[in-house]
Each structure stands twice: as structure tokens, then as C-alpha cells.
Amino acid sequence: MKSTFTLAGVLALTSSTSAHSWVEQVQKIAPNGTMVGPLGYARGWVPRTTAGWGDKIPQWLLPLSGQSAYSGDEILNKYPFQANPSQPMLQASAGDHIAILHMENGHTSLPQNQPLKPHNRGTIFFYGTSKPNAQEKLFDVHLRWNRDGTGGDKRGVLLATRNYDDGNCYQPNSGQISTSRAQKLASDGAQHGRELICQSDVKLPSDLAPGSIYTIYWYWDWPDLNAKAINMDATKNGIYPWAGTFMRGEKDPHGFTMAAIARNESYASTIDIKITSPALSGSKLKAAGQSFVAKQNIYSMAIESQMKSNYQVNIDANGAAKNPSNGDNNPVESSASTAPTDAPIGATQSPITVTKTVTVAPPAVTKTETVYLSMPADTSILRETVTSHIQSQPTNGYQPPQLTSQTSQPASPTTSVNDELPAASGGVYIAPVPTAVRRRRWRIARAL
């Protein structure tokens, strides 16, 4: 789901581009493309309403502030692992799709403020491992771990690559990108005064063990480039060098030299995911007709093209070896502006959970399937129980959702309703639009 801000509150921030980015929240994606279930958070994340909050708490700048060049000792994880963090980690199953959300802070919608940045607004690299180090060195992981897990020390994989700009996201400001995107997506519920947070949709490996913890390093490479030494137009496809390549004595696959980089700048966040036992697999859900729904609320919708492939930016140095456990390696189709079609945070159209009990004879067998559906809020369904919640308008900063359940559906197969409110993310001033969110749950019995 995506965040909500007033235009005035965000415009106050855009005069200075000092704010940068980090992972705001993580959420599971149902096969129909709707974000569902309780939110998860990156290590060290705290609500903006916390006393003494500042962006330096979640932000992790590399090289460190005041240091122009990488030392080789930079650590990806600013915060250590905690088994029971104050803000919950995401719970997901092997093979699930998840949405990893960040705010664009003007880096996408106001590119004229930083003309020497890559035109894809930087590349985000996602590295995954079940064996994280207590202090994970950037130089041991970045452009060493590859797709099939044979690179570097072989403890992890290059799980995904994404453009920082997902092609839809915007903060409310007077810039042409912000206004045009809001207009383009208006039929899906976008409002110019309500921020559409950026997302990276990633499929988890299919071989993760239930009960384990899977760690993902989010690494956004965001250097200033030397326009005299690089084709800036090509950077819309993520073609630009990383300074660490030369510091390790390696060659850039595109023939760049250090002269192409005017200033080093990158950011990192660390996400831990608790792996749970799978429900119904995505393939069975698709067989039951559970495919991506293109017309749904933009503030809770994933990006269909990103759900088809984990790799949007081709990284030649890491090869393209096929690894079935990591999903399709075909590159994501991208538009001329920068890729996909979606956005999440705050929805009026939540997925519907259907628990279907089927008795098969002989012998008598009971099979339970969970099916996700997207339906308008006013749809009438036999034997449904519906509870609506209206989200009020907070006047101070971001209020994290108060989640009482660790699963996206009730554990017991009853007709009670488990409503989940939309969650906002980021920003210093939020004015969410009142939203009715409805979940329906019913049972259907039939003989085969």
C-alpha cells in the first residue's frame, strides 16, 4: 500500500533535496496483484512520531558522510539482527511475491534538481541470503553475489534488480512528472495531493525453509556522473559504473573507467523475513483463475511486469544463468520513461479471502483452498459478514498501522471478518483520504 501526504507538507521539503531514501515497509502480494496482510519493516525502522526522530535514523549513506571514496570496509547493514524487533519483520512463504516500498523524495519527480544522476534515478540491487554476516561488507556482496549463487563467497544471490523509479510513483509537487502521473493514473484512484510511494516487487526463492529467516540487502547506487565521459541517455537502462569495481582491480563490463563517476553516493537498508509454511501455491491459485487484476486501486496494486521477472536492469558482470528457485530471469519490460505500472499504500478495494471446503468421495476427503479475489466494495455476496472501517485524518506525521494479527487471514475457518486498514508510509505530514476497506470470508461446500 502507498503513502498519503498533503501537497503543502511535501512542497516544504522539495526546496532541498537533502532527504534521501530507505525501505519504508514491506508487504506480501496476492496472485491477483493486491498487497495483503500485515506490514513488515527494515532493521532499525521507527515511526516518524517517535520522539527525536530524524532521517539519519533509517538512512544509511555509503560512503559514510564526509568520505568521498569507498574505503572497502563499508557495511551494508547499519543495524544488527534482532529476533524480536520493536517493529515486526514481514512473514512470507517461499515463492511469495513481496513489495518493498520506498519514498522518492523528489529524486524521481524533480530530476532537474540533480541533472548528473542516472536517468533511471539509480539502480536498486536486492541481495538475498539465509546466512547473513553480523557485519556484511558491501565489497564482499555487491557485484559479486550473482543470480545462481556461485559468485563471491557463495552465501547469497543477486535476487533482483530494479529501477529506483518504478514508472508510476510521485510525491505531490508542481513538477510535470508528478502532475502527469497523477492524471494518467486518476482512473485507478490516484490523487495528485496524495503521494504514490515507489515499489519494487520481488519473488522470493522457492527453496526457503519454513521457520528460517531470509535477509535481503536493499542497495541503491546513486552516483553523480561525468556527462563528458558517459552516455547519459543510456543510464535510463541502468548502464553506468560503480566505483568499487575499479577499487577491487576489476574491469567494468561496458568499458567505463573511474572518470565516468563524478561523486560516489549510495544507500542501503536491510530487511529480515520470517519464512512461514506455504498456504496454497501461486501456481494452484493461477490454475483456479487467480491471475493479475489490471483494474484495481492504484494505492494497493503491485506492478504486473515486475511480478513476471525479478531482473529489470541487466547486470552483465553477474551473468544470466538460470536459477529456477529465484524466478524468471527474463528482463522486465520497461517503458521509455522508466518501467512498470502500479503503486501501493491505502486502498479502497482489498482482496477477498474465500475459504472453500470440498468433500470428495470415495474416500471422504476434505480439502481447503484459499482464493484471493478483488471485488468492488459494494458487491453483495451470499452469507457474508462485512465490517467497514473509515480511516480518519491524522494531523501529525505518519501513524503506523496497529496490527493485531500476524497473518493476513483469520486462523479459524469461520465467517468472521478480518479487516485490515490501509497503511501510510513516510513523510512528515499526512492527510489520508477516508477509505472503506472490506474483507469478506465465506465457505462454500460442494460435492465432486
Short mmCIF file of C-alpha atoms in Angstrom, two decimals:
data_model
loop_
_atom_site.label_atom_id
_atom_site.label_comp_id
_atom_site.label_asym_id
_atom_site.label_seq_id
_atom_site.Cartn_x
_atom_site.Cartn_y
_atom_site.Cartn_z
CA MET A 1 0.00 0.00 0.00
CA LYS A 2 1.20 3.51 -0.63
CA SER A 3 1.53 6.64 1.41
CA THR A 4 -0.62 9.74 1.69
CA PHE A 5 0.59 13.34 2.05
CA THR A 6 -0.75 16.84 1.62
CA LEU A 7 0.70 18.90 -1.19
CA ALA A 8 1.75 21.73 1.12
CA GLY A 9 3.53 19.39 3.51
CA VAL A 10 5.64 17.85 0.79
CA LEU A 11 6.37 21.07 -1.07
CA ALA A 12 8.04 22.29 2.10
CA LEU A 13 10.57 19.51 1.63
CA THR A 14 11.27 19.87 -2.07
CA SER A 15 13.24 23.10 -1.87
CA SER A 16 16.06 21.00 -0.51
CA THR A 17 16.95 17.55 -1.80
CA SER A 18 18.78 16.63 1.38
CA ALA A 19 16.29 13.87 2.20
CA HIS A 20 17.19 10.54 0.65
CA SER A 21 15.68 7.07 0.70
CA TRP A 22 15.44 3.84 2.61
CA VAL A 23 12.98 0.95 2.81
CA GLU A 24 9.77 2.20 4.41
CA GLN A 25 7.84 -1.05 4.61
CA VAL A 26 7.38 -4.48 3.07
CA GLN A 27 4.17 -6.36 2.28
CA LYS A 28 3.06 -9.59 0.64
CA ILE A 29 1.39 -9.53 -2.78
CA ALA A 30 -1.53 -11.83 -3.60
CA PRO A 31 -1.53 -13.53 -7.03
CA ASN A 32 -4.14 -11.01 -8.22
CA GLY A 33 -1.62 -8.20 -7.66
CA THR A 34 -3.08 -6.74 -4.47
CA MET A 35 -0.89 -6.05 -1.45
CA VAL A 36 -2.22 -8.00 1.53
CA GLY A 37 -1.52 -8.83 5.14
CA PRO A 38 0.45 -7.24 7.96
CA LEU A 39 3.34 -4.94 7.11
CA GLY A 40 6.98 -5.69 7.78
CA TYR A 41 9.78 -3.20 8.36
CA ALA A 42 13.51 -2.89 7.75
CA ARG A 43 16.01 -3.21 10.58
CA GLY A 44 16.15 -0.10 12.74
CA TRP A 45 12.98 1.44 11.32
CA VAL A 46 10.99 3.57 13.78
CA PRO A 47 7.80 5.63 13.27
CA ARG A 48 8.23 9.29 12.46
CA THR A 49 6.12 10.09 15.51
CA THR A 50 8.88 8.76 17.77
CA ALA A 51 10.48 11.46 19.93
CA GLY A 52 13.77 12.60 18.43
CA TRP A 53 13.08 11.03 15.03
CA GLY A 54 15.28 12.23 12.17
CA ASP A 55 16.08 10.85 8.73
CA LYS A 56 19.56 9.87 9.90
CA ILE A 57 17.94 7.05 11.91
CA PRO A 58 16.76 4.95 8.92
CA GLN A 59 19.17 6.44 6.37
CA TRP A 60 22.44 4.61 5.69
CA LEU A 61 24.69 6.60 3.35
CA LEU A 62 27.69 4.91 1.70
CA PRO A 63 30.46 6.03 1.60
CA LEU A 64 29.96 7.50 5.05
CA SER A 65 29.27 11.21 5.31
CA GLY A 66 32.44 13.25 4.83
CA GLN A 67 34.16 10.41 2.97
CA SER A 68 34.40 10.93 -0.81
CA ALA A 69 35.69 7.49 -1.79
CA TYR A 70 34.76 3.97 -0.74
CA SER A 71 37.19 2.51 1.77
CA GLY A 72 36.27 -1.10 1.06
CA ASP A 73 35.17 -1.55 4.68
CA GLU A 74 31.61 -0.23 4.25
CA ILE A 75 28.92 -2.35 5.93
CA LEU A 76 25.55 -2.94 4.26
CA ASN A 77 23.63 -3.50 7.49
CA LYS A 78 23.54 -0.40 9.67
CA TYR A 79 21.69 -2.30 12.40
CA PRO A 80 22.29 -5.82 13.78
CA PHE A 81 19.77 -8.62 13.50
CA GLN A 82 17.10 -8.82 16.21
CA ALA A 83 14.94 -11.91 16.58
CA ASN A 84 12.12 -9.84 18.09
CA PRO A 85 12.43 -6.29 16.75
CA SER A 86 10.20 -3.48 18.03
CA GLN A 87 8.74 -3.12 14.53
CA PRO A 88 7.78 -6.53 13.11
CA MET A 89 9.58 -8.26 10.30
CA LEU A 90 7.50 -9.47 7.36
CA GLN A 91 6.18 -13.03 7.39
CA ALA A 92 6.06 -14.71 3.99
CA SER A 93 6.43 -18.12 2.38
CA ALA A 94 8.96 -19.42 -0.12
CA GLY A 95 7.96 -18.35 -3.63
CA ASP A 96 5.77 -15.47 -2.45
CA HIS A 97 5.89 -12.09 -4.15
CA ILE A 98 6.60 -9.17 -1.85
CA ALA A 99 6.50 -5.39 -2.36
CA ILE A 100 9.46 -3.42 -0.98
CA LEU A 101 8.47 0.24 -0.71
CA HIS A 102 10.48 3.47 -0.65
CA MET A 103 9.63 7.17 -0.96
CA GLU A 104 11.06 9.02 -3.96
CA ASN A 105 11.69 12.31 -2.10
CA GLY A 106 11.79 14.31 -5.34
CA HIS A 107 14.57 12.21 -6.87
CA THR A 108 12.09 10.86 -9.43
CA SER A 109 9.57 13.69 -9.87
CA LEU A 110 12.09 16.58 -9.81
CA PRO A 111 15.05 15.26 -11.87
CA GLN A 112 16.13 18.78 -12.82
CA ASN A 113 17.34 19.27 -9.24
CA GLN A 114 20.02 16.60 -9.77
CA PRO A 115 20.86 16.54 -13.50
CA LEU A 116 24.01 14.42 -13.17
CA LYS A 117 22.19 11.44 -11.67
CA PRO A 118 21.41 8.30 -13.72
CA HIS A 119 18.22 8.71 -15.73
CA ASN A 120 16.65 5.59 -14.20
CA ARG A 121 17.16 7.51 -10.95
CA GLY A 122 19.65 4.89 -9.90
CA THR A 123 19.56 1.10 -9.76
CA ILE A 124 18.40 -0.84 -6.72
CA PHE A 125 20.12 -4.18 -6.16
CA PHE A 126 18.49 -6.82 -3.95
CA TYR A 127 20.83 -9.40 -2.46
CA GLY A 128 19.33 -12.33 -0.54
CA THR A 129 20.89 -14.77 1.91
CA SER A 130 19.92 -17.25 4.61
CA LYS A 131 23.43 -16.91 6.06
CA PRO A 132 24.00 -13.21 6.74
CA ASN A 133 27.14 -12.00 8.45
CA ALA A 134 26.87 -9.92 11.61
CA GLN A 135 28.62 -7.19 9.63
CA GLU A 136 28.02 -7.63 5.89
CA LYS A 137 30.67 -5.86 3.85
CA LEU A 138 29.47 -4.07 0.73
CA PHE A 139 32.61 -5.07 -1.19
CA ASP A 140 32.02 -8.76 -0.40
CA VAL A 141 28.47 -8.69 -1.78
CA HIS A 142 27.87 -6.03 -4.44
CA LEU A 143 28.51 -7.25 -8.00
CA ARG A 144 30.00 -10.44 -6.52
CA TRP A 145 26.94 -12.41 -5.49
CA ASN A 146 25.19 -13.44 -8.70
CA ARG A 147 21.85 -14.87 -9.76
CA ASP A 148 22.72 -18.54 -9.37
CA GLY A 149 24.62 -18.19 -6.09
CA THR A 150 28.05 -19.08 -7.48
CA GLY A 151 29.63 -15.65 -7.05
CA GLY A 152 31.80 -14.28 -4.27
CA ASP A 153 31.71 -16.37 -1.10
CA LYS A 154 28.56 -18.15 -2.38
CA ARG A 155 26.49 -17.31 0.71
CA GLY A 156 23.84 -15.42 -1.23
CA VAL A 157 22.34 -14.41 -4.56
CA LEU A 158 21.54 -11.35 -6.61
CA LEU A 159 17.81 -11.74 -6.00
CA ALA A 160 16.55 -8.84 -8.15
CA THR A 161 17.37 -5.54 -9.83
CA ARG A 162 15.00 -2.60 -10.17
CA ASN A 163 14.99 0.99 -11.38
CA TYR A 164 14.58 3.35 -8.43
CA ASP A 165 11.77 4.98 -10.42
CA ASP A 166 9.03 2.39 -10.85
CA GLY A 167 7.38 4.44 -13.62
CA ASN A 168 4.35 5.44 -11.53
CA CYS A 169 5.46 6.86 -8.19
CA TYR A 170 5.39 10.55 -7.36
CA GLN A 171 5.35 12.93 -4.43
CA PRO A 172 2.84 15.80 -4.65
CA ASN A 173 4.65 18.78 -6.16
CA SER A 174 4.18 21.20 -9.06
CA GLY A 175 6.61 19.35 -11.35
CA GLN A 176 5.47 17.98 -14.70
CA ILE A 177 6.24 14.35 -13.79
CA SER A 178 4.21 14.50 -10.60
CA THR A 179 1.17 16.14 -12.19
CA SER A 180 1.17 14.00 -15.34
CA ARG A 181 1.45 10.72 -13.45
CA ALA A 182 -1.41 11.64 -11.15
CA GLN A 183 -3.53 12.47 -14.21
CA LYS A 184 -2.56 9.27 -16.01
CA LEU A 185 -3.47 7.11 -13.02
CA ALA A 186 -6.57 9.04 -11.96
CA SER A 187 -8.91 6.36 -13.31
CA ASP A 188 -7.30 3.93 -10.86
CA GLY A 189 -7.82 6.27 -7.93
CA ALA A 190 -4.63 8.38 -7.97
CA GLN A 191 -4.89 11.87 -6.49
CA HIS A 192 -2.23 14.49 -7.01
CA GLY A 193 -2.32 15.60 -3.38
CA ARG A 194 -1.75 12.04 -2.19
CA GLU A 195 1.70 10.53 -2.56
CA LEU A 196 2.14 7.36 -4.56
CA ILE A 197 5.11 5.63 -2.97
CA CYS A 198 7.63 3.72 -5.13
CA GLN A 199 7.76 -0.05 -5.08
CA SER A 200 10.00 -2.94 -6.03
CA ASP A 201 8.09 -6.22 -6.39
CA VAL A 202 10.28 -9.26 -5.85
CA LYS A 203 9.63 -13.00 -5.87
CA LEU A 204 11.26 -14.89 -3.00
CA PRO A 205 13.26 -18.06 -3.78
CA SER A 206 11.17 -21.23 -3.79
CA ASP A 207 13.60 -23.25 -1.66
CA LEU A 208 13.43 -21.27 1.61
CA ALA A 209 12.81 -23.43 4.68
CA PRO A 210 9.79 -22.66 6.90
CA GLY A 211 10.94 -21.33 10.26
CA SER A 212 14.09 -19.76 8.81
CA ILE A 213 14.98 -16.08 8.42
CA TYR A 214 15.79 -14.74 4.96
CA THR A 215 17.75 -11.50 4.81
CA ILE A 216 17.57 -9.06 1.89
CA TYR A 217 20.04 -6.20 1.39
CA TRP A 218 18.48 -3.25 -0.47
CA TYR A 219 21.31 -1.32 -2.13
CA TRP A 220 20.59 1.83 -4.17
CA ASP A 221 23.54 3.04 -6.26
CA TRP A 222 23.04 6.79 -6.89
CA PRO A 223 26.28 8.47 -8.04
CA ASP A 224 26.81 11.79 -9.76
CA LEU A 225 28.12 11.03 -13.24
CA ASN A 226 30.54 12.84 -15.55
CA ALA A 227 28.44 13.68 -18.62
CA LYS A 228 31.63 14.10 -20.68
CA ALA A 229 32.69 10.51 -20.03
CA ILE A 230 29.38 8.63 -20.24
CA ASN A 231 26.28 8.49 -22.44
CA MET A 232 23.67 9.88 -20.07
CA ASP A 233 20.79 8.62 -22.23
CA ALA A 234 21.99 5.04 -21.73
CA THR A 235 21.68 5.43 -17.98
CA LYS A 236 17.89 5.14 -18.27
CA ASN A 237 18.65 1.41 -18.65
CA GLY A 238 20.97 1.36 -15.65
CA ILE A 239 24.17 1.39 -17.73
CA TYR A 240 26.76 3.17 -15.59
CA PRO A 241 29.72 2.04 -13.45
CA TRP A 242 30.20 1.51 -9.72
CA ALA A 243 33.42 2.91 -8.24
CA GLY A 244 34.06 -0.20 -6.16
CA THR A 245 34.65 -2.18 -9.34
CA PHE A 246 37.85 -0.24 -10.03
CA MET A 247 38.91 -0.22 -6.39
CA ARG A 248 38.82 -4.04 -6.42
CA GLY A 249 41.03 -4.05 -9.51
CA GLU A 250 38.23 -5.29 -11.76
CA LYS A 251 37.14 -4.11 -15.21
CA ASP A 252 33.74 -2.63 -15.92
CA PRO A 253 31.85 -4.85 -18.45
CA HIS A 254 30.93 -1.77 -20.53
CA GLY A 255 34.47 -0.41 -20.64
CA PHE A 256 33.89 2.53 -18.29
CA THR A 257 36.72 3.96 -16.23
CA MET A 258 36.62 5.80 -12.92
CA ALA A 259 36.42 9.05 -14.93
CA ALA A 260 32.72 8.36 -15.56
CA ILE A 261 31.94 8.91 -11.86
CA ALA A 262 31.96 12.46 -10.52
CA ARG A 263 30.85 11.66 -6.97
CA ASN A 264 30.07 8.48 -5.07
CA GLU A 265 26.71 8.15 -3.34
CA SER A 266 24.66 5.10 -2.40
CA TYR A 267 22.21 3.96 0.29
CA ALA A 268 21.38 0.65 1.96
CA SER A 269 18.63 -0.93 4.06
CA THR A 270 18.38 -4.44 5.49
CA ILE A 271 15.18 -6.49 5.60
CA ASP A 272 14.66 -9.73 7.53
CA ILE A 273 11.76 -12.00 6.55
CA LYS A 274 10.39 -14.81 8.70
CA ILE A 275 9.65 -17.72 6.39
CA THR A 276 6.36 -19.46 7.10
CA SER A 277 4.78 -22.66 5.81
CA PRO A 278 3.13 -22.05 2.45
CA ALA A 279 -0.62 -21.79 2.03
CA LEU A 280 -1.86 -22.60 -1.46
CA SER A 281 0.90 -22.24 -4.03
CA GLY A 282 0.79 -19.47 -6.59
CA SER A 283 0.59 -21.97 -9.46
CA LYS A 284 -2.53 -23.59 -7.99
CA LEU A 285 -4.09 -20.20 -7.42
CA LYS A 286 -3.45 -19.32 -11.05
CA ALA A 287 -4.99 -22.63 -12.08
CA ALA A 288 -8.04 -21.59 -10.07
CA GLY A 289 -8.25 -18.39 -12.08
CA GLN A 290 -6.24 -16.22 -9.72
CA SER A 291 -4.30 -14.06 -12.16
CA PHE A 292 -3.29 -10.39 -12.05
CA VAL A 293 -6.22 -7.96 -11.99
CA ALA A 294 -5.24 -4.94 -14.07
CA LYS A 295 -8.04 -2.66 -12.89
CA GLN A 296 -7.83 -2.12 -9.14
CA ASN A 297 -6.95 0.59 -6.64
CA ILE A 298 -3.58 2.10 -7.52
CA TYR A 299 -2.65 2.59 -3.87
CA SER A 300 -2.63 -1.15 -3.15
CA MET A 301 -1.75 -2.59 -6.56
CA ALA A 302 1.54 -4.24 -7.44
CA ILE A 303 3.29 -3.84 -10.81
CA GLU A 304 2.39 -6.69 -13.14
CA SER A 305 5.60 -6.61 -15.18
CA GLN A 306 7.69 -6.78 -12.00
CA MET A 307 5.77 -9.87 -10.87
CA LYS A 308 6.86 -11.61 -14.08
CA SER A 309 10.60 -11.22 -13.56
CA ASN A 310 12.99 -10.30 -10.78
CA TYR A 311 15.50 -8.70 -13.13
CA GLN A 312 14.74 -5.31 -14.64
CA VAL A 313 18.29 -4.00 -15.02
CA ASN A 314 20.73 -6.30 -16.80
CA ILE A 315 23.95 -6.65 -14.83
CA ASP A 316 26.46 -8.14 -17.25
CA ALA A 317 29.08 -8.81 -14.59
CA ASN A 318 26.69 -11.21 -12.86
CA GLY A 319 25.72 -13.23 -15.90
CA ALA A 320 22.23 -14.56 -16.62
CA ALA A 321 22.49 -18.17 -15.52
CA LYS A 322 19.07 -19.73 -14.99
CA ASN A 323 18.12 -20.41 -11.38
CA PRO A 324 14.56 -21.75 -11.06
CA SER A 325 14.43 -21.03 -7.32
CA ASN A 326 14.90 -17.32 -7.96
CA GLY A 327 12.17 -16.88 -10.54
CA ASP A 328 12.26 -15.94 -14.22
CA ASN A 329 15.48 -14.31 -15.37
CA ASN A 330 13.96 -12.63 -18.40
CA PRO A 331 14.30 -8.85 -18.07
CA VAL A 332 11.29 -6.81 -17.08
CA GLU A 333 9.80 -4.78 -19.90
CA SER A 334 10.31 -1.08 -19.26
CA SER A 335 8.70 1.97 -20.77
CA ALA A 336 10.62 4.89 -22.22
CA SER A 337 10.07 6.87 -19.04
CA THR A 338 11.15 4.07 -16.73
CA ALA A 339 9.20 0.84 -16.47
CA PRO A 340 6.07 -0.69 -14.94
CA THR A 341 2.52 0.23 -13.98
CA ASP A 342 1.48 0.34 -10.36
CA ALA A 343 1.60 1.63 -6.81
CA PRO A 344 0.55 0.68 -3.16
CA ILE A 345 -0.49 2.24 0.38
CA GLY A 346 -4.09 2.95 1.38
CA ALA A 347 -6.75 1.08 -0.59
CA THR A 348 -10.47 1.11 -1.10
CA GLN A 349 -10.52 -2.29 -2.73
CA SER A 350 -9.00 -5.08 -0.64
CA PRO A 351 -8.71 -8.71 -1.78
CA ILE A 352 -11.45 -11.06 -0.67
CA THR A 353 -10.48 -14.28 1.07
CA VAL A 354 -12.59 -17.27 0.07
CA THR A 355 -12.29 -20.48 2.07
CA LYS A 356 -13.77 -23.29 0.01
CA THR A 357 -14.41 -26.71 1.58
CA VAL A 358 -14.81 -29.54 -0.92
CA THR A 359 -15.83 -33.09 0.06
CA VAL A 360 -14.68 -35.81 -2.33
CA ALA A 361 -15.93 -39.42 -2.15
CA PRO A 362 -14.90 -42.16 -2.02
CA PRO A 363 -12.96 -41.94 0.23
CA ALA A 364 -14.19 -38.84 2.07
CA VAL A 365 -11.55 -36.14 1.88
CA THR A 366 -11.80 -32.53 2.93
CA LYS A 367 -9.70 -30.06 1.01
CA THR A 368 -9.37 -26.39 1.94
CA GLU A 369 -8.22 -23.77 -0.54
CA THR A 370 -7.67 -20.06 -0.03
CA VAL A 371 -8.50 -17.89 -3.02
CA TYR A 372 -7.85 -14.15 -3.38
CA LEU A 373 -10.32 -12.01 -5.30
CA SER A 374 -10.54 -8.28 -5.99
CA MET A 375 -14.11 -7.01 -5.93
CA PRO A 376 -15.82 -3.62 -5.59
CA ALA A 377 -16.72 -2.66 -2.05
CA ASP A 378 -20.47 -2.64 -2.83
CA THR A 379 -20.64 -6.21 -4.18
CA SER A 380 -23.25 -8.38 -2.41
CA ILE A 381 -22.30 -11.97 -1.61
CA LEU A 382 -24.44 -14.70 -0.04
CA ARG A 383 -23.68 -15.43 3.64
CA GLU A 384 -21.09 -12.70 4.01
CA THR A 385 -20.28 -10.71 7.10
CA VAL A 386 -18.84 -7.29 6.34
CA THR A 387 -17.33 -4.72 8.67
CA SER A 388 -16.24 -1.34 7.29
CA HIS A 389 -13.61 0.89 8.82
CA ILE A 390 -13.25 4.57 7.95
CA GLN A 391 -9.73 5.92 8.42
CA SER A 392 -9.71 9.38 10.00
CA GLN A 393 -7.29 12.13 9.10
CA PRO A 394 -4.31 12.44 11.45
CA THR A 395 -2.84 15.91 11.72
CA ASN A 396 0.68 14.99 12.78
CA GLY A 397 3.10 12.73 10.93
CA TYR A 398 2.90 9.13 9.86
CA GLN A 399 0.89 6.82 12.11
CA PRO A 400 1.96 3.18 11.70
CA PRO A 401 -0.87 0.65 11.44
CA GLN A 402 -1.87 -1.08 14.67
CA LEU A 403 -1.81 -4.70 13.60
CA THR A 404 -3.11 -7.32 15.97
CA SER A 405 -2.66 -10.36 13.77
CA GLN A 406 0.47 -11.79 12.24
CA THR A 407 -1.41 -13.34 9.32
CA SER A 408 -3.46 -11.83 6.55
CA GLN A 409 -6.43 -14.14 7.18
CA PRO A 410 -8.10 -15.47 10.37
CA ALA A 411 -6.69 -18.78 11.54
CA SER A 412 -10.06 -20.44 12.14
CA PRO A 413 -12.38 -21.20 9.19
CA THR A 414 -15.35 -19.12 10.34
CA THR A 415 -17.43 -16.46 8.67
CA SER A 416 -15.96 -13.67 10.80
CA VAL A 417 -14.26 -10.79 9.05
CA ASN A 418 -10.61 -9.85 9.48
CA ASP A 419 -10.37 -6.26 8.26
CA GLU A 420 -7.00 -4.72 7.55
CA LEU A 421 -6.70 -0.96 7.29
CA PRO A 422 -4.57 0.72 4.66
CA ALA A 423 -1.22 1.88 5.94
CA ALA A 424 0.54 5.10 5.11
CA SER A 425 4.26 5.39 4.77
CA GLY A 426 6.78 8.11 5.16
CA GLY A 427 6.59 11.87 5.02
CA VAL A 428 6.27 14.44 7.71
CA TYR A 429 2.64 15.37 7.17
CA ILE A 430 -0.15 13.01 6.18
CA ALA A 431 -3.76 13.59 5.28
CA PRO A 432 -5.16 10.21 4.20
CA VAL A 433 -8.40 10.16 2.30
CA PRO A 434 -11.15 8.36 4.28
CA THR A 435 -11.18 4.84 2.99
CA ALA A 436 -13.58 1.97 3.38
CA VAL A 437 -11.78 -1.34 3.40
CA ARG A 438 -13.77 -4.51 3.39
CA ARG A 439 -12.74 -8.12 3.72
CA ARG A 440 -15.20 -10.92 3.12
CA ARG A 441 -14.85 -14.53 4.11
CA TRP A 442 -17.29 -17.31 3.42
CA ARG A 443 -17.41 -21.04 2.99
CA ILE A 444 -18.72 -22.94 0.00
CA ALA A 445 -19.36 -26.69 0.07
CA ARG A 446 -19.96 -28.78 -2.97
CA ALA A 447 -19.67 -32.44 -3.94
CA LEU A 448 -17.35 -33.54 -6.71
#
